[in-house]
mmCIF file of C-alpha atoms in Angstrom:
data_model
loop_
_atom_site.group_PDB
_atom_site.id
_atom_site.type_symbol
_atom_site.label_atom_id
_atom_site.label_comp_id
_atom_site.label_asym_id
_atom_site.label_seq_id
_atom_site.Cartn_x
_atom_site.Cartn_y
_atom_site.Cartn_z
ATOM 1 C CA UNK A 115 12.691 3.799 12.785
ATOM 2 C CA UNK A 116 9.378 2.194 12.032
ATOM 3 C CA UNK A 117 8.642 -0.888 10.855
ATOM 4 C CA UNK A 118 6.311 -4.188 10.450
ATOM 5 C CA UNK A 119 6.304 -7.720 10.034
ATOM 6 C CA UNK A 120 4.255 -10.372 8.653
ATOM 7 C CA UNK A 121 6.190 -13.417 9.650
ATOM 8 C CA UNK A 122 3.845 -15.554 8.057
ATOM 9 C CA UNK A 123 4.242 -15.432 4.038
ATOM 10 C CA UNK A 124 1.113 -17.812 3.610
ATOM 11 C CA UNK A 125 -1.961 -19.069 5.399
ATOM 12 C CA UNK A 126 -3.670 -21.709 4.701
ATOM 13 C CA UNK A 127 -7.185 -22.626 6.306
ATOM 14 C CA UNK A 128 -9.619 -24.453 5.139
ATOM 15 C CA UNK A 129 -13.805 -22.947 4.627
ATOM 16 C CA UNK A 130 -15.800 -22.352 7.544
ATOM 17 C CA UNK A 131 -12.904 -21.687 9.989
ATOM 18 C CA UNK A 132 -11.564 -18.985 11.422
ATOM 19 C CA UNK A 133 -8.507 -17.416 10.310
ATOM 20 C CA UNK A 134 -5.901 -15.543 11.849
ATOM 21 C CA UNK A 135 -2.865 -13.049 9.867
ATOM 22 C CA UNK A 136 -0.136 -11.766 12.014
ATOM 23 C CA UNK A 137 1.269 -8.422 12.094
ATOM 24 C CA UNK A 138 3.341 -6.705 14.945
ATOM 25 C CA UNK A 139 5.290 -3.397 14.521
ATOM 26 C CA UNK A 140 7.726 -1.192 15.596
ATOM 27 C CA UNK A 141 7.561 2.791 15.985
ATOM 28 C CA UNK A 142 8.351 5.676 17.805
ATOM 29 C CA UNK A 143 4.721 7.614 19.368
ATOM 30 C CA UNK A 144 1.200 6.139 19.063
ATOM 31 C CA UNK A 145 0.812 3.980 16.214
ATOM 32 C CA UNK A 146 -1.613 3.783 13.700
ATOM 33 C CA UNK A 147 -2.533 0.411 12.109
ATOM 34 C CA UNK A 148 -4.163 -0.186 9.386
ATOM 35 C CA UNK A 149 -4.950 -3.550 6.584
ATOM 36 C CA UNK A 150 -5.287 -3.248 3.229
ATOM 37 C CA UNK A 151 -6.391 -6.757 0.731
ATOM 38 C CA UNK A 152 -4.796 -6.874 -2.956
ATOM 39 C CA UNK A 153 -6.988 -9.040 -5.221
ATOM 40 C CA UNK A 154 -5.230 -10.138 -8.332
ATOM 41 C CA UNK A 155 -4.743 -7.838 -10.971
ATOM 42 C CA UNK A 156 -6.494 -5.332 -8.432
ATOM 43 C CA UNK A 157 -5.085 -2.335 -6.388
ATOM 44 C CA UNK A 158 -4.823 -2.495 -2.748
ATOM 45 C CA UNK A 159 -8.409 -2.191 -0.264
ATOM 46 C CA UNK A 160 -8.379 -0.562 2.636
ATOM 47 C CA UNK A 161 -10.069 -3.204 5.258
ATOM 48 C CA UNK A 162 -9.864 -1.541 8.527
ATOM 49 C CA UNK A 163 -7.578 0.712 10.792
ATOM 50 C CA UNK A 164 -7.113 1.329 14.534
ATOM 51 C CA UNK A 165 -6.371 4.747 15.410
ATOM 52 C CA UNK A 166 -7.520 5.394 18.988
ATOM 53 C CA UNK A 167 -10.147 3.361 21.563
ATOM 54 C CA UNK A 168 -11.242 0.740 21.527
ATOM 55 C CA UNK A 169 -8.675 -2.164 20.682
ATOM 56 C CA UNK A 170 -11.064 -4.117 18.244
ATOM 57 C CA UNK A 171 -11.997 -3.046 15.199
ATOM 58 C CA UNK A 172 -13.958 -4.216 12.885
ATOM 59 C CA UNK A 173 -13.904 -3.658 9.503
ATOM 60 C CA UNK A 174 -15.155 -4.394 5.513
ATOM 61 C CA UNK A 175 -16.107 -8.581 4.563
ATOM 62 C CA UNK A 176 -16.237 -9.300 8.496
ATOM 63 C CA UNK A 177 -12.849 -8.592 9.006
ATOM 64 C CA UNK A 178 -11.924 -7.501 12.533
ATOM 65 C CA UNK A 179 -8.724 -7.197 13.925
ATOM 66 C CA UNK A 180 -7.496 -6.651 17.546
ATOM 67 C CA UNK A 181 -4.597 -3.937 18.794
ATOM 68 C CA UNK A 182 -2.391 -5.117 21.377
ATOM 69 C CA UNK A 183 -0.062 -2.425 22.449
ATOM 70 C CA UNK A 184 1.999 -4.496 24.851
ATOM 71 C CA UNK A 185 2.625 -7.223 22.377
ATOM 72 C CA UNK A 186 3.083 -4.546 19.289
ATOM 73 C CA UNK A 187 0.616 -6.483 17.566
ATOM 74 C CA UNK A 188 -2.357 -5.931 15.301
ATOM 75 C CA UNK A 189 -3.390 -10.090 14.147
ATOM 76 C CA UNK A 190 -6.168 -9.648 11.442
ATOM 77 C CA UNK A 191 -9.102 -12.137 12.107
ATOM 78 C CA UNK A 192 -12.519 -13.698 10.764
ATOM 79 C CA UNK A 193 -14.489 -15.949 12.532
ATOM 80 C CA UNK A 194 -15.194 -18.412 9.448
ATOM 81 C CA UNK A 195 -13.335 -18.127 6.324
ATOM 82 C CA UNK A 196 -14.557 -17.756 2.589
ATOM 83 C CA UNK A 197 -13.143 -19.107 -0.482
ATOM 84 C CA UNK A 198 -13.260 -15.484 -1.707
ATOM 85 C CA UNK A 199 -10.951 -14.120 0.906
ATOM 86 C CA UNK A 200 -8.367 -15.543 -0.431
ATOM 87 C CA UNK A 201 -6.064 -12.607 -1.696
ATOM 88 C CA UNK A 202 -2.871 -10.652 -0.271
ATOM 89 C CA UNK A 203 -3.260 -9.078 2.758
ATOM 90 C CA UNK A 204 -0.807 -6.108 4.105
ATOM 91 C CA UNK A 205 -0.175 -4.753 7.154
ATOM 92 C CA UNK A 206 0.674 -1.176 7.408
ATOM 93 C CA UNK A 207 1.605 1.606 9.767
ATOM 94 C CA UNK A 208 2.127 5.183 10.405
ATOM 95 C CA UNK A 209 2.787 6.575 13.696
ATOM 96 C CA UNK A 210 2.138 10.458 14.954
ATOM 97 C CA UNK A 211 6.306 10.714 15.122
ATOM 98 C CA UNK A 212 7.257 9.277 12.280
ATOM 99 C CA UNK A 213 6.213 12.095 10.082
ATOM 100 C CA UNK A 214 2.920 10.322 9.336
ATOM 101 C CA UNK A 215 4.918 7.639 6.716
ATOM 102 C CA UNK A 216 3.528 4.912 5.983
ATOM 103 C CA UNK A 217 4.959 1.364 6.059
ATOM 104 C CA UNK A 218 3.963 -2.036 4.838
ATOM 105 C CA UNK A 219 4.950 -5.416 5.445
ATOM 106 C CA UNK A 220 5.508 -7.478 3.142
ATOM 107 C CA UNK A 221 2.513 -9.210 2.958
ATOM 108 C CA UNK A 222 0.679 -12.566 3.770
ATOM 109 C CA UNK A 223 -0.654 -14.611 1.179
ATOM 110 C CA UNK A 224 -4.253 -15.725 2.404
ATOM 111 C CA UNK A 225 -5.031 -19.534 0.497
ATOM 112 C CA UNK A 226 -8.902 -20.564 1.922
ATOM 113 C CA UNK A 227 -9.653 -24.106 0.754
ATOM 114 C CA UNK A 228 -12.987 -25.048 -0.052
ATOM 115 C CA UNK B 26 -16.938 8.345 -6.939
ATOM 116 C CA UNK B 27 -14.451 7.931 -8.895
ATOM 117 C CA UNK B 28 -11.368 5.908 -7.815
ATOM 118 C CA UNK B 29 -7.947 6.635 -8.508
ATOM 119 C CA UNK B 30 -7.176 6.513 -12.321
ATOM 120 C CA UNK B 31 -3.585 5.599 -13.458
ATOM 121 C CA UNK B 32 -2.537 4.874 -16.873
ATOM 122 C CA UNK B 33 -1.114 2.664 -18.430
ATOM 123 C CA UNK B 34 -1.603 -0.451 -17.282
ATOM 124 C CA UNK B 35 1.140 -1.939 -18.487
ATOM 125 C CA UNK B 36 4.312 -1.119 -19.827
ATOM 126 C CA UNK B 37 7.801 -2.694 -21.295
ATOM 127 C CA UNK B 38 10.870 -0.880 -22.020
ATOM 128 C CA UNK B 39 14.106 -1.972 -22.688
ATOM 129 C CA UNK B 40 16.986 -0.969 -19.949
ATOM 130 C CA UNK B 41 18.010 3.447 -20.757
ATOM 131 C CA UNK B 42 15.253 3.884 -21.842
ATOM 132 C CA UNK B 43 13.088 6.378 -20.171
ATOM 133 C CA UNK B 44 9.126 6.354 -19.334
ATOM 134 C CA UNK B 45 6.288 7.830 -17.797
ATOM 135 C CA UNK B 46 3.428 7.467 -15.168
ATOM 136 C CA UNK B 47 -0.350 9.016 -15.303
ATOM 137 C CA UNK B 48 -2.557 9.081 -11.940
ATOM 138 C CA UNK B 49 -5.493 11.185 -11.176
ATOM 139 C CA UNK B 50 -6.732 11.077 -7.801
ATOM 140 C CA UNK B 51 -10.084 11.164 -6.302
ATOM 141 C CA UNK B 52 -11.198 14.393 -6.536
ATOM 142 C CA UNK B 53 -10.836 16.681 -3.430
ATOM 143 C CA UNK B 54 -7.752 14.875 -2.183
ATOM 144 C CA UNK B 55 -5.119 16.655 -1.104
ATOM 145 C CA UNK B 56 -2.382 14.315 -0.931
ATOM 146 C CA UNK B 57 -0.971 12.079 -3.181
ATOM 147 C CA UNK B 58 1.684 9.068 -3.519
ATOM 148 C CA UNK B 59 3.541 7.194 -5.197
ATOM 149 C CA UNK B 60 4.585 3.847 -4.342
ATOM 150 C CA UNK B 61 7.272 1.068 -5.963
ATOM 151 C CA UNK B 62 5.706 -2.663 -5.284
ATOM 152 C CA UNK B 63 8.501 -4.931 -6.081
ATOM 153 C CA UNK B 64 7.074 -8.982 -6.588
ATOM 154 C CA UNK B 65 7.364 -10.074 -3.286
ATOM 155 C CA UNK B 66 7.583 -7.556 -1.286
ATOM 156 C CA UNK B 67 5.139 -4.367 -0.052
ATOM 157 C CA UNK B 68 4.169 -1.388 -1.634
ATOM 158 C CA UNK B 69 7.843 1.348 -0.501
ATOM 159 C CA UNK B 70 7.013 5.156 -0.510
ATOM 160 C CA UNK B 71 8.586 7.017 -3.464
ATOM 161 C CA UNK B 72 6.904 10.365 -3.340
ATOM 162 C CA UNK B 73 4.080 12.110 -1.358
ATOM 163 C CA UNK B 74 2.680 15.293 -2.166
ATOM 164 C CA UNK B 75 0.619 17.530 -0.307
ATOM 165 C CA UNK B 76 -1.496 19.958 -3.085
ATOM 166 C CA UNK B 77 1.368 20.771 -5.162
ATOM 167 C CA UNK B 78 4.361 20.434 -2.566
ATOM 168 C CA UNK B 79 6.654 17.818 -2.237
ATOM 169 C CA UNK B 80 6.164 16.444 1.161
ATOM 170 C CA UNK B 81 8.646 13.334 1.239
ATOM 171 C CA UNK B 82 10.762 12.057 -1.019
ATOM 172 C CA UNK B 83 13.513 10.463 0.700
ATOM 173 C CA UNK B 84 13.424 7.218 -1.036
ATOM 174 C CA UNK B 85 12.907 8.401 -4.256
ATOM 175 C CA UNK B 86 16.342 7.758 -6.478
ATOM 176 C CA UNK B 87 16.574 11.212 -7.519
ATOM 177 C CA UNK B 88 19.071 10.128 -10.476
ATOM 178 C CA UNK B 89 16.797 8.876 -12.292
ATOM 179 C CA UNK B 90 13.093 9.490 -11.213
ATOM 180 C CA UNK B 91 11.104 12.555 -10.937
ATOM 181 C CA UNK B 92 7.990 13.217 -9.903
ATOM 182 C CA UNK B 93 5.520 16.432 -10.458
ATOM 183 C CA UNK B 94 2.006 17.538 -9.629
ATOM 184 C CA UNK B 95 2.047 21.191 -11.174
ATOM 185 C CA UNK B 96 -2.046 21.996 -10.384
ATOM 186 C CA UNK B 97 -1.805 20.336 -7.322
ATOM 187 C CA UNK B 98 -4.011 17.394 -9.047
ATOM 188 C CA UNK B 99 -2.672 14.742 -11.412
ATOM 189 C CA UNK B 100 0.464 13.697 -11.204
ATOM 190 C CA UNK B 101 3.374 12.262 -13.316
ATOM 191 C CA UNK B 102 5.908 9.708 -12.600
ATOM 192 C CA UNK B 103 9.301 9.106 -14.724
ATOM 193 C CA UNK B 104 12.408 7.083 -14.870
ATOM 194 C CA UNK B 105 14.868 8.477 -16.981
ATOM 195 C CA UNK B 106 17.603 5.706 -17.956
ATOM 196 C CA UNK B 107 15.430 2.759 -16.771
ATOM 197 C CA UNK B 108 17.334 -0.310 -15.489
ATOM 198 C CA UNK B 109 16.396 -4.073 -14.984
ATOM 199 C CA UNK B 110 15.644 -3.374 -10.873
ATOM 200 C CA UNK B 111 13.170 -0.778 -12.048
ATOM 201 C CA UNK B 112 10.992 -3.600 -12.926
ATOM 202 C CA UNK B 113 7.808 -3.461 -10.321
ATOM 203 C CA UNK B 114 4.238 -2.385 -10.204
ATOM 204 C CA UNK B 115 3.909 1.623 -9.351
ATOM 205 C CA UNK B 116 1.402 2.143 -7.559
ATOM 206 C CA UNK B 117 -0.309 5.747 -7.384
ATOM 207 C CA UNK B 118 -2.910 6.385 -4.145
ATOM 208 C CA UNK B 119 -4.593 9.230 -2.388
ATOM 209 C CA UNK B 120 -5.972 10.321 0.815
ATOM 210 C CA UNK B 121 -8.286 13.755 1.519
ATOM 211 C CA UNK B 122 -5.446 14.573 3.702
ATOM 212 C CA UNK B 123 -1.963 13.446 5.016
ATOM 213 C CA UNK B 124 -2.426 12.764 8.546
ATOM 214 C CA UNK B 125 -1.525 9.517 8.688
ATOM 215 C CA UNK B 126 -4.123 8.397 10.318
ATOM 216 C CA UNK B 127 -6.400 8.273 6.916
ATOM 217 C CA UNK B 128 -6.710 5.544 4.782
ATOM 218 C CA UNK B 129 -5.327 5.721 1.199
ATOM 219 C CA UNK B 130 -7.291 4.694 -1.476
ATOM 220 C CA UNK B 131 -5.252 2.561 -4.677
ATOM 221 C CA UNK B 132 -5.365 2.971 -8.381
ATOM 222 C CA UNK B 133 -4.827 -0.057 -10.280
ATOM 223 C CA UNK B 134 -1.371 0.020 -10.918
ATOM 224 C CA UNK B 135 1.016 0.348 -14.030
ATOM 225 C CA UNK B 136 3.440 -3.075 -13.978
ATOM 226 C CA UNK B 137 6.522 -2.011 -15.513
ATOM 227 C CA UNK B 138 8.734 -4.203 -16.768
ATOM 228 C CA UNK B 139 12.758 -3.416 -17.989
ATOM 229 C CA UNK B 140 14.590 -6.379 -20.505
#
């Protein structure tokens, strides 16, 4: 069965600094990854996704986040933080034996202090 | 382009009582969903279709909600007796196809809330 975990249900970090959200997974096949941001009152962004190659991608706002397929993990990262990142940010994946479903964590609340 | 339209926005309904979801999709994509986003947690599957054809609907609770796209475009979500756990944002999204490895794009939401 697939699934993923955001064991982190907020981050806090402060302007100016880099900032890290965790995700690892679990599935049957090849995964695909993928991050999506809610904004308030807002429906969920895609960000970025890693489906094959190279293990960092880099995606919308200066997002990038890096696929590591021994530790079953897909961290999202930015090297210095903006007050206006701060939103919900959900991990998600779909693998090419699980029938192409889609998971989600549960989600990571991002808090960016100015 | 147009994003993914769903209406209403908000709704509240007392518990048996029944009600319905609007999305429209981006135009040209072929599969849509239909997700339950409880507070708290992430968005769960409900529904996908692929055109017209259901594609999965394994954690849809077929008691009480049904789902249709009859032209293979828009689509209509309903609960039919609502109770209190029904309460949740239902979120309708699209992709141009249902790979997997695409990335949906999100309507707005309808938060529905049972008393």
């Amino acid at each position: 069965a697939q699934s993923v975990a955001q064991p982190e249900d907020q981050v806090n970090v402060a302007e100016g600094n880099p900032l890290t959200v965790k995700c690892t997974y679990s599935v049957s096949g090849n995964p695909y990854l993928f991050w999506y941001v809610q904004y308030p009152n807002r429906g969920l962004q895609f960000l970025l996704k890693y489906i094959t190659g190279d293990n960092l991608v880099k995606g919308s706002y200066g997002f990038e986040a890096e696929f590591n397929k021994s530790q079953t993990s897909f961290h999202l990262k930015k090297p210095s933080a903006l007050v206006s990142d701060s939103a919900l940010y959900f991990c998600a994946v779909s693998s090419t034996t699980g029938g192409f479903k889609t998971i989600f964590g549960a989600g990571t609340r991002l808090f960016v202090k100015a | 382009e147009a994003g993914v339209a769903q209406s209403p926005r908000y709704k509240i309904i007392e518990k048996r009582q029944s009600v319905a979801f609007w999305c429209n999709p981006i135009s040209g994509h072929a599969t849509l969903y239909w997700y339950q986003q409880i507070l708290g947690q992430g968005p769960k599957l409900l529904i996908q279709f692929q055109n017209n054809g259901v594609v999965d609907d394994s954690q849809l609770p077929k008691d009480r909600f049904s789902a249709e796209r009859l032209k293979g475009v828009d689509s209509t979500l309903k609960i039919q007796p609502a109770k209190l756990e029904d309460s949740a944002v239902y979120l309708c999204a699209s992709t141009k196809q249902g790979g997997g490895d695409t990335e949906a794009f999100f309507g707005q939401g309808t938060r529905l809330t049972v008393v």
